[in-house]
Amino acid sequence: MKIDPNSPADLSAQIASAIRDAIVSGRLIVDERLPSEAELSEQFEVSRSTVREALKRLAAQSLIRTQRGAFGGAFVNRLSYEDAHNGHITTSTVLLGMNNVSFDTACEARFALERACAHLCAERRTADHLATMRAEIVRQAQPGLSDEAFCASDVALHRALVDGAGNPVLSYQLAGAVEAMQPLMNMITFTARDRAEIVRLHGRIADAAEARDGTAVSDALQELEGYTKTLAQSVFAARAKAQSAPAGTAR
Amino acid sequence: MKIDPNSPADLSAQIASAIRDAIVSGRLIVDERLPSEAELSEQFEVSRSTVREALKRLAAQSLIRTQRGAFGGAFVNRLSYEDAHNGHITTSTVLLGMNNVSFDTACEARFALERACAHLCAERRTADHLATMRAEIVRQAQPGLSDEAFCASDVALHRALVDGAGNPVLSYQLAGAVEAMQPLMNMITFTARDRAEIVRLHGRIADAAEARDGTAVSDALQELEGYTKTLAQSVFAARAKAQSAPAGTAR
DNA sequence: AGACGTTTAATTGTCTGACATTCCTTGGCA
DNA sequence: TGCCAAGGAATGTCAGACAATTAAACGTCT
């Protein structure tokens, strides 16, 4: 592993890149201990601070973990589904927030992905998954629920649907998409009438999952997508109208 | 933004976390300049090195970029689809490589996700997307192609299919899944007979996309998934047999 | 006045050396 | 044997210095 001191790129970035390649390609295996910071600084012929900055970059990606004390050091980290999942949510959230992604585009992507596991979920869901979905539906029908709590429950329900497919790789990919949509959903105020319709469609999803009818799950999701889009449209339209109305009508 | 010097967590991790929260929640907006390292070290009451380690963590996630010189500093970075995409591929690749994910599980997830954009692609694909797919199919039929090049072309074709859905959020999510599968696919040696069958199925996908028949695209993907799985199974079985055979037969 | 080079100041990148903190190992002692 | 203290190795943090870079401000010449 070599670096180029004359490259315009930061030395710490180059070092991080070199070590990252070694991890991704499998030359460094899980739980293997990297050389100590002092040894690395000798190998790369840089100071210890530079090595440390490189290691922090890798730690930020959960590729290594560090341990203090004797026989401590930096170890190649086994990337857990949970870590990958959390990173994915952060990235997706920032991506949606920063790139003026329209509600429709995000919504379309989210439901397209979710339908991808409709059939698998219908086939493999356990009683547990179904119970979770039913419980969230009951919660969503309670009148006093705040919009945030309603959205959180919505996420939990869809999460159960995704997990029901019994494929952790799929769960990792999808849960990121579903949860990253939450900030956008939180921007919508749900009237009692809206909630009743959503709960009804959630009920259809649960019924279809119970009956192990994948196509019905998919169809219900499709309808939910349509309803969510029109709902968002009307909320945004109403908000735009309030904006242009005389001052004093705004809160 | 405050940190706790008595927490067991590293100060640099706490600082990175605080700034990350500010970015994700929108309190820091795109292209906004963070205080200089010297100012941050005053605000948080830590040394400049500690601040730098925190900033490197954020840079590793493409959340900030730094610029040297007068009026330089750290700026909130607009996360591009490309950056997000590359990070996603790295994470997915490591995740699959480190967690003993079976070929079947990864394959199932990949095709389930890809089918999610079958209908959208059929509806929206441009002549360009179709041309890319056809070109890759021609390439795949060439006899001299190495296994690596064959797999790369495979990725390019599926990438075109995904992009054909015309939803950048979907592309970001899916391309990660498709490309992360490549190392697993690369482990398979494709015989001429296998390739012919794959090329045939790719042709069916392209035909269906050309006819704007989403269901046909989905069906062809389903068949491709089945074939890929049985192919992998036979390759792995043959390899296991070679393993247990007397030494000398292995390369 | 305008074009063009020079200086200057601000900022990140790197290095050095020191000390604090953590934690496993080792060895002594009851 | 069991417990406790010392040692040592590693990361975490700090302070201060210098190098490299860059854009703005300034001067000078035409």
Coordinates of C-alpha atoms (C1' of nucleotides) in Angstrom, one line a residue:
Chain A
M1 CA 0.0 0.0 0.0
K2 CA 1.6 3.2 -1.2
I3 CA 0.6 6.9 -1.3
D4 CA 1.7 9.8 -3.4
P5 CA 3.0 12.8 -1.3
N6 CA 2.7 15.0 -4.4
S7 CA -0.9 14.3 -5.1
P8 CA -3.2 17.3 -4.6
A9 CA -5.4 15.1 -2.4
D10 CA -5.0 15.1 1.3
L11 CA -2.6 12.5 2.6
S12 CA -5.2 11.3 5.2
A13 CA -7.8 10.8 2.4
Q14 CA -5.3 8.8 0.4
I15 CA -4.4 6.6 3.4
A16 CA -8.0 6.1 4.2
S17 CA -8.7 5.1 0.6
A18 CA -5.8 2.6 0.6
I19 CA -7.0 0.9 3.7
R20 CA -10.6 1.0 2.6
D21 CA -9.7 -0.8 -0.6
A22 CA -7.9 -3.4 1.4
I23 CA -11.1 -4.0 3.4
V24 CA -13.5 -4.0 0.6
S25 CA -11.4 -6.3 -1.5
G26 CA -11.0 -8.7 1.4
R27 CA -7.2 -8.3 1.9
L28 CA -8.0 -7.2 5.4
I29 CA -10.5 -9.6 7.1
V30 CA -13.1 -9.0 9.8
D31 CA -11.7 -8.5 13.3
E32 CA -8.1 -8.3 11.9
R33 CA -6.1 -5.8 13.8
L34 CA -4.5 -3.0 11.8
P35 CA -1.0 -1.8 12.8
S36 CA -0.8 0.7 15.6
E37 CA -1.0 4.4 14.7
A38 CA 2.7 4.7 15.3
E39 CA 3.5 1.8 13.0
L40 CA 1.2 3.1 10.3
S41 CA 2.8 6.5 10.5
E42 CA 6.1 4.8 9.9
Q43 CA 4.8 2.7 7.0
F44 CA 3.2 5.6 5.2
E45 CA 6.0 8.1 6.3
V46 CA 3.5 10.6 7.7
S47 CA 2.8 11.9 11.2
R48 CA 0.6 10.2 13.6
S49 CA -2.0 13.0 13.3
T50 CA -2.4 12.3 9.6
V51 CA -2.8 8.6 10.3
R52 CA -5.4 9.4 12.9
E53 CA -7.4 11.5 10.5
A54 CA -7.4 8.7 8.0
L55 CA -8.6 6.2 10.7
K56 CA -11.4 8.6 11.8
R57 CA -12.6 8.7 8.2
L58 CA -12.9 4.9 8.2
A59 CA -14.5 4.8 11.6
A60 CA -17.2 7.2 10.2
Q61 CA -18.1 4.6 7.7
S62 CA -18.2 1.9 10.3
L63 CA -15.4 0.1 8.5
I64 CA -13.2 0.0 11.6
R65 CA -13.6 0.2 15.3
T66 CA -10.9 1.3 17.8
Q67 CA -10.2 0.1 21.3
R68 CA -8.0 1.8 23.8
G69 CA -5.5 0.3 26.2
A70 CA -3.0 -2.4 25.9
F71 CA -3.6 -4.8 23.0
G72 CA -6.1 -2.3 21.7
G73 CA -5.9 -0.7 18.3
A74 CA -8.0 -0.4 15.2
F75 CA -9.8 -3.5 14.1
V76 CA -11.7 -4.2 10.9
N77 CA -15.3 -4.0 11.9
R78 CA -18.0 -6.5 10.9
L79 CA -20.5 -4.1 9.2
S80 CA -23.9 -5.0 10.8
Y81 CA -27.2 -4.6 9.1
E82 CA -28.1 -2.1 11.8
D83 CA -25.0 0.1 11.1
A84 CA -25.5 -0.1 7.3
H85 CA -29.2 0.7 7.8
N86 CA -28.6 3.8 9.9
G87 CA -26.0 5.1 7.5
H88 CA -28.4 4.5 4.7
I89 CA -31.2 6.5 6.4
T90 CA -28.9 9.4 7.0
T91 CA -27.7 9.5 3.5
S92 CA -31.1 9.1 2.0
T93 CA -32.6 11.8 4.2
V94 CA -29.9 14.3 3.3
L95 CA -30.2 13.3 -0.4
L96 CA -33.9 14.0 -0.4
G97 CA -33.6 17.1 1.6
M98 CA -30.9 18.7 -0.4
N99 CA -31.8 18.0 -4.0
N100 CA -35.3 19.4 -4.1
V101 CA -36.7 16.0 -4.8
S102 CA -40.4 16.3 -5.4
F103 CA -42.8 14.6 -3.1
D104 CA -44.1 12.6 -6.1
T105 CA -40.7 11.3 -7.1
A106 CA -39.8 10.2 -3.6
C107 CA -43.2 8.7 -3.1
E108 CA -43.1 6.8 -6.4
A109 CA -39.7 5.4 -5.5
R110 CA -40.7 4.4 -2.1
F111 CA -43.8 2.5 -3.1
A112 CA -42.2 0.9 -6.1
L113 CA -39.6 -0.5 -3.8
E114 CA -42.1 -1.6 -1.2
R115 CA -44.2 -3.4 -3.8
A116 CA -41.0 -5.3 -4.6
C117 CA -41.4 -7.3 -1.4
A118 CA -45.2 -7.6 -1.5
H119 CA -45.2 -11.2 -2.8
L120 CA -42.3 -12.3 -0.7
C121 CA -44.0 -10.9 2.4
A122 CA -47.3 -12.5 1.6
E123 CA -45.5 -15.8 1.2
R124 CA -43.3 -15.7 4.3
R125 CA -44.7 -13.3 6.9
T126 CA -45.0 -14.8 10.3
A127 CA -47.8 -14.3 12.8
D128 CA -45.5 -11.9 14.5
H129 CA -45.3 -9.6 11.5
L130 CA -49.0 -9.7 11.1
A131 CA -49.6 -8.9 14.7
T132 CA -47.3 -5.9 14.5
M133 CA -49.2 -4.6 11.5
R134 CA -52.5 -5.0 13.2
A135 CA -51.3 -3.3 16.4
E136 CA -50.1 -0.3 14.4
I137 CA -53.3 0.0 12.6
V138 CA -55.2 0.1 15.9
R139 CA -52.8 2.8 17.1
Q140 CA -53.4 4.8 14.0
A141 CA -57.1 4.8 14.5
Q142 CA -56.8 6.5 17.9
P143 CA -58.2 10.0 17.7
G144 CA -55.6 11.8 20.0
L145 CA -52.6 10.8 18.0
S146 CA -50.2 13.6 16.9
D147 CA -49.1 13.8 13.3
E148 CA -45.6 12.8 14.2
A149 CA -46.8 9.7 16.1
F150 CA -49.1 8.8 13.2
C151 CA -46.2 9.0 10.8
A152 CA -43.9 7.0 13.1
S153 CA -46.6 4.3 13.4
D154 CA -46.9 4.3 9.6
V155 CA -43.2 3.7 9.3
A156 CA -43.4 0.8 11.9
L157 CA -46.2 -0.8 9.9
H158 CA -44.4 -0.6 6.6
R159 CA -41.2 -1.8 8.3
A160 CA -43.1 -4.9 9.5
L161 CA -44.3 -5.5 5.9
V162 CA -40.7 -5.2 4.6
D163 CA -39.3 -7.4 7.3
G164 CA -42.0 -9.9 6.5
A165 CA -40.3 -10.7 3.3
G166 CA -37.6 -12.5 5.4
N167 CA -34.7 -11.2 3.4
P168 CA -32.3 -9.1 5.5
V169 CA -30.7 -7.6 2.4
L170 CA -34.0 -6.5 1.1
S171 CA -34.9 -5.1 4.6
Y172 CA -31.7 -3.0 4.6
Q173 CA -32.4 -1.5 1.2
L174 CA -36.0 -0.9 1.7
A175 CA -36.1 0.3 5.3
G176 CA -33.8 3.1 4.2
A177 CA -36.2 4.2 1.6
V178 CA -39.2 4.0 3.8
E179 CA -37.7 5.8 6.8
A180 CA -36.1 8.5 4.7
M181 CA -39.5 9.5 3.5
Q182 CA -40.7 10.2 7.0
P183 CA -39.5 13.9 7.1
L184 CA -41.4 14.5 3.9
M185 CA -44.5 12.8 5.3
N186 CA -44.2 14.8 8.5
M187 CA -44.7 17.9 6.5
I188 CA -48.3 16.8 5.8
T189 CA -51.1 17.5 8.3
F190 CA -53.5 14.6 8.4
T191 CA -57.1 15.3 8.9
A192 CA -59.4 12.8 10.5
R193 CA -60.9 11.9 7.1
D194 CA -57.4 11.3 5.6
R195 CA -56.4 9.1 8.5
A196 CA -59.6 7.0 8.2
E197 CA -58.8 6.3 4.5
I198 CA -55.2 5.4 5.2
V199 CA -56.2 3.1 8.0
R200 CA -58.7 1.5 5.7
L201 CA -55.9 0.8 3.1
H202 CA -53.5 -0.4 5.8
G203 CA -56.2 -2.8 6.8
R204 CA -56.5 -4.1 3.2
I205 CA -52.7 -4.7 3.2
A206 CA -52.9 -6.6 6.5
D207 CA -55.9 -8.6 5.2
A208 CA -54.0 -9.5 2.0
A209 CA -50.9 -10.5 3.9
E210 CA -53.0 -12.6 6.2
A211 CA -54.6 -14.3 3.2
R212 CA -51.1 -14.7 1.7
D213 CA -52.3 -13.0 -1.4
G214 CA -49.2 -11.1 -2.7
T215 CA -51.1 -9.5 -5.6
A216 CA -53.7 -8.1 -3.3
V217 CA -50.9 -6.6 -1.1
S218 CA -49.3 -5.1 -4.2
D219 CA -52.7 -3.6 -5.3
A220 CA -53.4 -2.1 -1.9
L221 CA -49.9 -0.5 -1.9
Q222 CA -50.6 0.9 -5.4
E223 CA -53.8 2.4 -4.2
L224 CA -52.1 3.8 -1.1
E225 CA -49.5 5.4 -3.3
G226 CA -52.2 7.1 -5.3
Y227 CA -54.0 8.3 -2.3
T228 CA -50.8 9.6 -0.7
K229 CA -49.9 11.6 -3.8
T230 CA -53.3 13.2 -4.2
L231 CA -53.4 14.0 -0.5
A232 CA -50.0 15.6 -0.6
Q233 CA -51.0 17.6 -3.6
S234 CA -54.1 19.0 -1.9
V235 CA -52.2 19.9 1.2
F236 CA -49.4 21.7 -0.7
A237 CA -52.0 23.5 -2.9
A238 CA -53.9 24.7 0.2
R239 CA -50.6 25.8 1.8
A240 CA -49.7 27.7 -1.4
K241 CA -53.1 29.4 -1.4
A242 CA -52.6 30.4 2.3
Q243 CA -49.2 31.9 1.4
S244 CA -50.7 34.2 -1.2
A245 CA -53.7 35.2 1.0
P246 CA -53.5 38.5 2.9
A247 CA -51.3 38.4 6.0
G248 CA -53.0 37.6 9.2
T249 CA -54.6 34.4 7.9
A250 CA -51.2 32.7 8.2
R251 CA -50.4 31.3 11.6
Chain B
M1 CA -24.6 22.8 20.2
K2 CA -23.0 21.3 23.2
I3 CA -20.9 18.2 24.0
D4 CA -20.2 16.3 27.2
P5 CA -16.5 16.0 28.1
N6 CA -17.3 13.3 30.6
S7 CA -19.0 11.0 28.1
P8 CA -17.2 7.8 27.3
A9 CA -17.5 8.6 23.6
D10 CA -14.7 10.3 21.8
L11 CA -15.0 14.1 21.7
S12 CA -14.4 14.1 18.0
A13 CA -17.3 11.7 17.5
Q14 CA -19.6 13.8 19.6
I15 CA -18.7 16.9 17.7
A16 CA -19.2 15.2 14.4
S17 CA -22.5 14.0 15.6
A18 CA -23.6 17.4 16.7
I19 CA -22.7 19.0 13.3
R20 CA -24.2 16.0 11.4
D21 CA -27.5 16.5 13.3
A22 CA -27.5 20.2 12.3
I23 CA -27.0 19.3 8.7
V24 CA -29.6 16.5 8.6
S25 CA -32.2 18.6 10.3
G26 CA -31.5 21.6 8.0
R27 CA -30.2 24.0 10.6
L28 CA -27.1 24.2 8.5
I29 CA -28.0 24.7 4.8
V30 CA -26.2 23.7 1.6
D31 CA -23.0 25.7 0.9
E32 CA -23.1 27.4 4.2
R33 CA -19.7 27.8 5.7
L34 CA -18.9 26.3 9.0
P35 CA -16.8 28.3 11.5
S36 CA -13.0 27.9 11.0
E37 CA -11.3 25.1 12.8
A38 CA -9.8 27.6 15.2
E39 CA -13.3 29.0 16.0
L40 CA -14.8 25.6 16.4
S41 CA -12.1 24.5 18.8
E42 CA -13.0 27.6 20.9
Q43 CA -16.7 27.0 20.7
F44 CA -16.4 23.3 21.8
E45 CA -13.5 24.0 24.1
V46 CA -11.3 21.3 22.5
S47 CA -8.0 21.4 20.6
R48 CA -7.9 22.0 16.9
S49 CA -6.8 18.4 16.3
T50 CA -10.0 17.1 17.8
V51 CA -12.1 19.4 15.7
R52 CA -10.2 18.3 12.6
E53 CA -10.9 14.6 13.4
A54 CA -14.6 15.5 13.7
L55 CA -14.5 17.3 10.3
K56 CA -12.8 14.4 8.6
R57 CA -15.5 12.1 9.8
L58 CA -18.1 14.3 8.2
A59 CA -16.0 14.6 5.0
A60 CA -15.9 10.8 4.8
Q61 CA -19.7 10.9 4.6
S62 CA -19.6 13.6 1.9
L63 CA -21.5 15.9 4.3
I64 CA -18.9 18.6 4.1
R65 CA -16.1 19.6 1.7
T66 CA -13.1 21.7 2.7
Q67 CA -11.2 24.4 0.8
R68 CA -7.8 25.7 1.7
G69 CA -6.6 29.3 1.6
A70 CA -8.1 32.6 2.6
F71 CA -11.9 32.6 2.7
G72 CA -11.7 28.8 2.6
G73 CA -13.0 26.5 5.3
A74 CA -15.5 23.7 5.6
F75 CA -18.8 24.0 3.7
V76 CA -21.9 22.0 3.9
N77 CA -21.8 19.8 0.8
R78 CA -24.7 19.2 -1.5
L79 CA -24.8 15.4 -1.5
S80 CA -24.9 14.4 -5.1
Y81 CA -26.6 11.3 -6.4
E82 CA -23.2 10.1 -7.5
D83 CA -21.6 10.5 -4.1
A84 CA -24.5 8.8 -2.4
H85 CA -24.5 6.1 -5.0
N86 CA -20.7 5.3 -4.6
G87 CA -21.1 5.2 -0.8
H88 CA -24.0 2.9 -1.1
I89 CA -22.1 0.5 -3.3
T90 CA -19.2 0.4 -0.9
T91 CA -21.5 -0.2 2.0
S92 CA -23.5 -2.9 0.2
T93 CA -20.4 -4.7 -1.0
V94 CA -18.9 -4.8 2.4
L95 CA -22.2 -5.9 3.9
L96 CA -22.6 -8.8 1.5
G97 CA -19.0 -9.8 1.8
M98 CA -18.8 -9.8 5.6
N99 CA -22.1 -11.4 6.6
N100 CA -22.0 -14.6 4.8
V101 CA -25.0 -13.6 2.8
S102 CA -26.0 -16.5 0.6
F103 CA -26.0 -16.1 -3.1
D104 CA -29.7 -16.9 -3.2
T105 CA -30.6 -14.2 -0.6
A106 CA -28.6 -11.5 -2.4
C107 CA -29.9 -12.6 -5.8
E108 CA -33.5 -12.6 -4.6
A109 CA -33.2 -9.1 -3.1
R110 CA -31.5 -7.8 -6.3
F111 CA -34.2 -9.1 -8.7
A112 CA -37.0 -8.2 -6.4
L113 CA -35.8 -4.6 -6.4
E114 CA -35.1 -4.6 -10.1
R115 CA -38.6 -5.8 -10.9
A116 CA -39.8 -2.8 -8.8
C117 CA -38.9 -0.6 -11.8
A118 CA -40.0 -2.9 -14.6
H119 CA -43.3 -1.2 -15.2
L120 CA -41.9 2.3 -14.8
C121 CA -39.0 1.5 -17.2
A122 CA -41.4 0.1 -19.8
E123 CA -43.5 3.2 -19.6
R124 CA -40.7 5.9 -19.6
R125 CA -37.6 4.4 -21.2
T126 CA -36.1 6.5 -23.9
A127 CA -34.6 5.3 -27.2
D128 CA -31.3 5.9 -25.5
H129 CA -31.9 3.5 -22.7
L130 CA -33.0 0.9 -25.2
A131 CA -30.0 1.5 -27.4
T132 CA -27.7 1.0 -24.4
M133 CA -29.3 -2.3 -23.6
R134 CA -29.1 -3.6 -27.2
A135 CA -25.4 -2.6 -27.4
E136 CA -24.6 -4.4 -24.2
I137 CA -26.4 -7.5 -25.4
V138 CA -24.3 -7.5 -28.6
R139 CA -21.2 -7.2 -26.5
Q140 CA -22.2 -10.0 -24.3
A141 CA -22.6 -12.3 -27.3
Q142 CA -19.0 -11.8 -28.4
P143 CA -17.0 -15.0 -27.8
G144 CA -13.7 -13.6 -26.6
L145 CA -15.2 -11.7 -23.6
S146 CA -13.7 -12.4 -20.2
D147 CA -15.9 -13.2 -17.3
E148 CA -15.2 -9.9 -15.6
A149 CA -16.1 -8.0 -18.8
F150 CA -19.2 -10.1 -19.2
C151 CA -20.3 -9.2 -15.7
A152 CA -19.5 -5.5 -16.1
S153 CA -21.6 -5.5 -19.3
D154 CA -24.3 -7.2 -17.3
V155 CA -24.2 -4.4 -14.7
A156 CA -24.4 -1.8 -17.5
L157 CA -27.4 -3.4 -19.0
H158 CA -29.3 -3.6 -15.8
R159 CA -28.2 -0.1 -14.9
A160 CA -29.8 1.1 -18.2
L161 CA -33.0 -0.7 -17.2
V162 CA -33.1 0.9 -13.8
D163 CA -32.3 4.4 -15.2
G164 CA -35.0 3.9 -17.7
A165 CA -37.5 4.3 -14.9
G166 CA -36.7 7.9 -14.9
N167 CA -36.6 8.3 -11.2
P168 CA -33.2 9.3 -9.8
V169 CA -34.1 8.2 -6.2
L170 CA -35.0 4.8 -7.5
S171 CA -31.8 4.7 -9.5
Y172 CA -29.8 5.5 -6.5
Q173 CA -31.4 2.8 -4.4
L174 CA -31.3 0.1 -7.1
A175 CA -27.9 0.7 -8.7
G176 CA -26.4 0.1 -5.3
A177 CA -28.1 -3.3 -5.1
V178 CA -27.2 -4.3 -8.6
E179 CA -23.6 -3.3 -8.5
A180 CA -22.9 -4.7 -5.1
M181 CA -23.9 -8.1 -6.6
Q182 CA -21.1 -7.9 -9.1
P183 CA -18.4 -9.4 -6.8
L184 CA -20.7 -12.3 -6.2
M185 CA -21.4 -12.8 -9.9
N186 CA -17.7 -12.5 -10.6
M187 CA -17.2 -15.7 -8.6
I188 CA -19.1 -17.6 -11.3
T189 CA -17.5 -18.9 -14.4
F190 CA -19.9 -18.6 -17.3
T191 CA -19.7 -21.3 -20.0
A192 CA -20.7 -20.4 -23.5
R193 CA -24.0 -22.2 -23.0
D194 CA -24.8 -20.2 -19.9
R195 CA -24.0 -17.0 -21.7
A196 CA -26.3 -17.8 -24.6
E197 CA -29.2 -18.4 -22.3
I198 CA -28.5 -15.1 -20.4
V199 CA -28.2 -13.2 -23.6
R200 CA -31.5 -14.7 -24.7
L201 CA -33.2 -13.5 -21.6
H202 CA -31.6 -10.1 -21.8
G203 CA -33.0 -9.9 -25.3
R204 CA -36.5 -10.7 -24.0
I205 CA -36.1 -7.9 -21.5
A206 CA -35.1 -5.4 -24.2
D207 CA -37.9 -6.6 -26.5
A208 CA -40.4 -6.1 -23.7
A209 CA -39.1 -2.7 -22.9
E210 CA -39.3 -1.8 -26.5
A211 CA -42.9 -2.9 -26.7
R212 CA -43.5 -0.9 -23.4
D213 CA -44.8 -4.1 -21.8
G214 CA -44.0 -3.8 -18.1
T215 CA -45.4 -7.2 -17.2
A216 CA -43.3 -8.9 -19.8
V217 CA -40.2 -7.1 -18.5
S218 CA -41.1 -8.3 -15.0
D219 CA -41.6 -11.9 -16.2
A220 CA -38.3 -12.0 -18.1
L221 CA -36.5 -10.7 -14.9
Q222 CA -38.2 -13.4 -12.9
E223 CA -37.0 -16.1 -15.3
L224 CA -33.5 -14.6 -15.3
E225 CA -33.5 -14.7 -11.5
G226 CA -34.5 -18.4 -11.6
Y227 CA -31.8 -19.2 -14.2
T228 CA -29.1 -17.3 -12.3
K229 CA -29.9 -19.2 -9.1
T230 CA -29.8 -22.6 -10.7
L231 CA -26.6 -21.6 -12.5
A232 CA -24.9 -20.5 -9.3
Q233 CA -26.0 -23.7 -7.6
S234 CA -24.5 -25.9 -10.2
V235 CA -21.2 -23.9 -10.3
F236 CA -20.9 -24.0 -6.5
A237 CA -21.8 -27.7 -6.4
A238 CA -19.2 -28.5 -9.1
R239 CA -16.6 -26.5 -7.1
A240 CA -17.4 -28.3 -3.9
K241 CA -16.9 -31.6 -5.7
A242 CA -13.6 -30.5 -7.0
Q243 CA -12.6 -29.5 -3.5
S244 CA -13.2 -33.0 -2.1
A245 CA -11.5 -34.7 -5.1
P246 CA -7.9 -35.8 -4.8
A247 CA -5.3 -33.1 -4.9
G248 CA -3.8 -32.2 -8.2
T249 CA -7.2 -31.7 -9.8
A250 CA -7.4 -28.3 -8.2
R251 CA -5.6 -25.5 -10.0
Chain C
dA1 C1' -8.6 54.6 -15.8
dG2 C1' -7.4 50.0 -16.5
dA3 C1' -4.5 45.9 -16.7
dC4 C1' -1.3 43.3 -14.3
dG5 C1' 1.9 41.7 -10.9
dT6 C1' 2.8 41.7 -5.6
dT7 C1' 1.8 41.6 -1.0
dT8 C1' -1.0 40.1 2.8
dA9 C1' -3.9 37.8 5.6
dA10 C1' -6.8 33.9 6.6
dT11 C1' -7.3 29.1 6.5
dT12 C1' -6.4 24.3 6.0
dG13 C1' -2.7 20.6 5.9
dT14 C1' 1.1 18.5 8.2
dC15 C1' 4.5 17.7 11.8
dT16 C1' 6.5 17.3 16.6
dG17 C1' 6.4 16.3 21.2
dA18 C1' 4.0 15.8 25.3
dC19 C1' 0.7 14.2 28.6
dA20 C1' -3.9 11.8 29.9
dT21 C1' -6.5 7.8 29.9
dT22 C1' -7.6 3.1 29.3
dC23 C1' -7.0 -1.6 30.0
dC24 C1' -4.5 -6.1 29.5
dT25 C1' -0.7 -8.5 31.4
dT26 C1' 2.5 -9.6 34.8
dG27 C1' 4.2 -10.4 39.1
dG28 C1' 4.1 -10.0 44.0
dC29 C1' 1.7 -10.8 48.3
dA30 C1' -1.4 -12.7 51.6
Chain D
dT1 C1' -5.3 -19.9 45.1
dG2 C1' -7.0 -15.4 44.9
dC3 C1' -6.5 -10.6 44.9
dC4 C1' -4.2 -6.3 44.2
dA5 C1' -0.7 -3.2 42.4
dA6 C1' 2.7 -2.0 39.0
dG7 C1' 4.0 -1.9 34.1
dG8 C1' 3.4 -1.1 29.5
dA9 C1' 1.2 -0.5 25.2
dA10 C1' -2.1 1.6 22.8
dT11 C1' -5.5 5.4 21.8
dG12 C1' -7.3 10.2 23.1
dT13 C1' -6.3 14.9 23.7
dC14 C1' -3.6 19.0 23.8
dA15 C1' -0.3 22.9 22.5
dG16 C1' 2.5 25.1 19.3
dA17 C1' 4.8 25.5 15.1
dC18 C1' 5.5 25.7 10.1
dA19 C1' 4.1 24.8 5.1
dA20 C1' 0.9 25.4 1.4
dT21 C1' -2.8 27.5 -0.7
dT22 C1' -5.9 31.0 -2.0
dA23 C1' -8.6 35.1 -2.6
dA24 C1' -8.7 39.8 -1.6
dA25 C1' -6.3 44.1 -1.2
dC26 C1' -2.8 47.0 -2.8
dG27 C1' 0.5 49.3 -6.0
dT28 C1' 2.6 50.1 -10.2
dC29 C1' 3.0 50.8 -14.9
dT30 C1' 1.0 51.9 -19.3

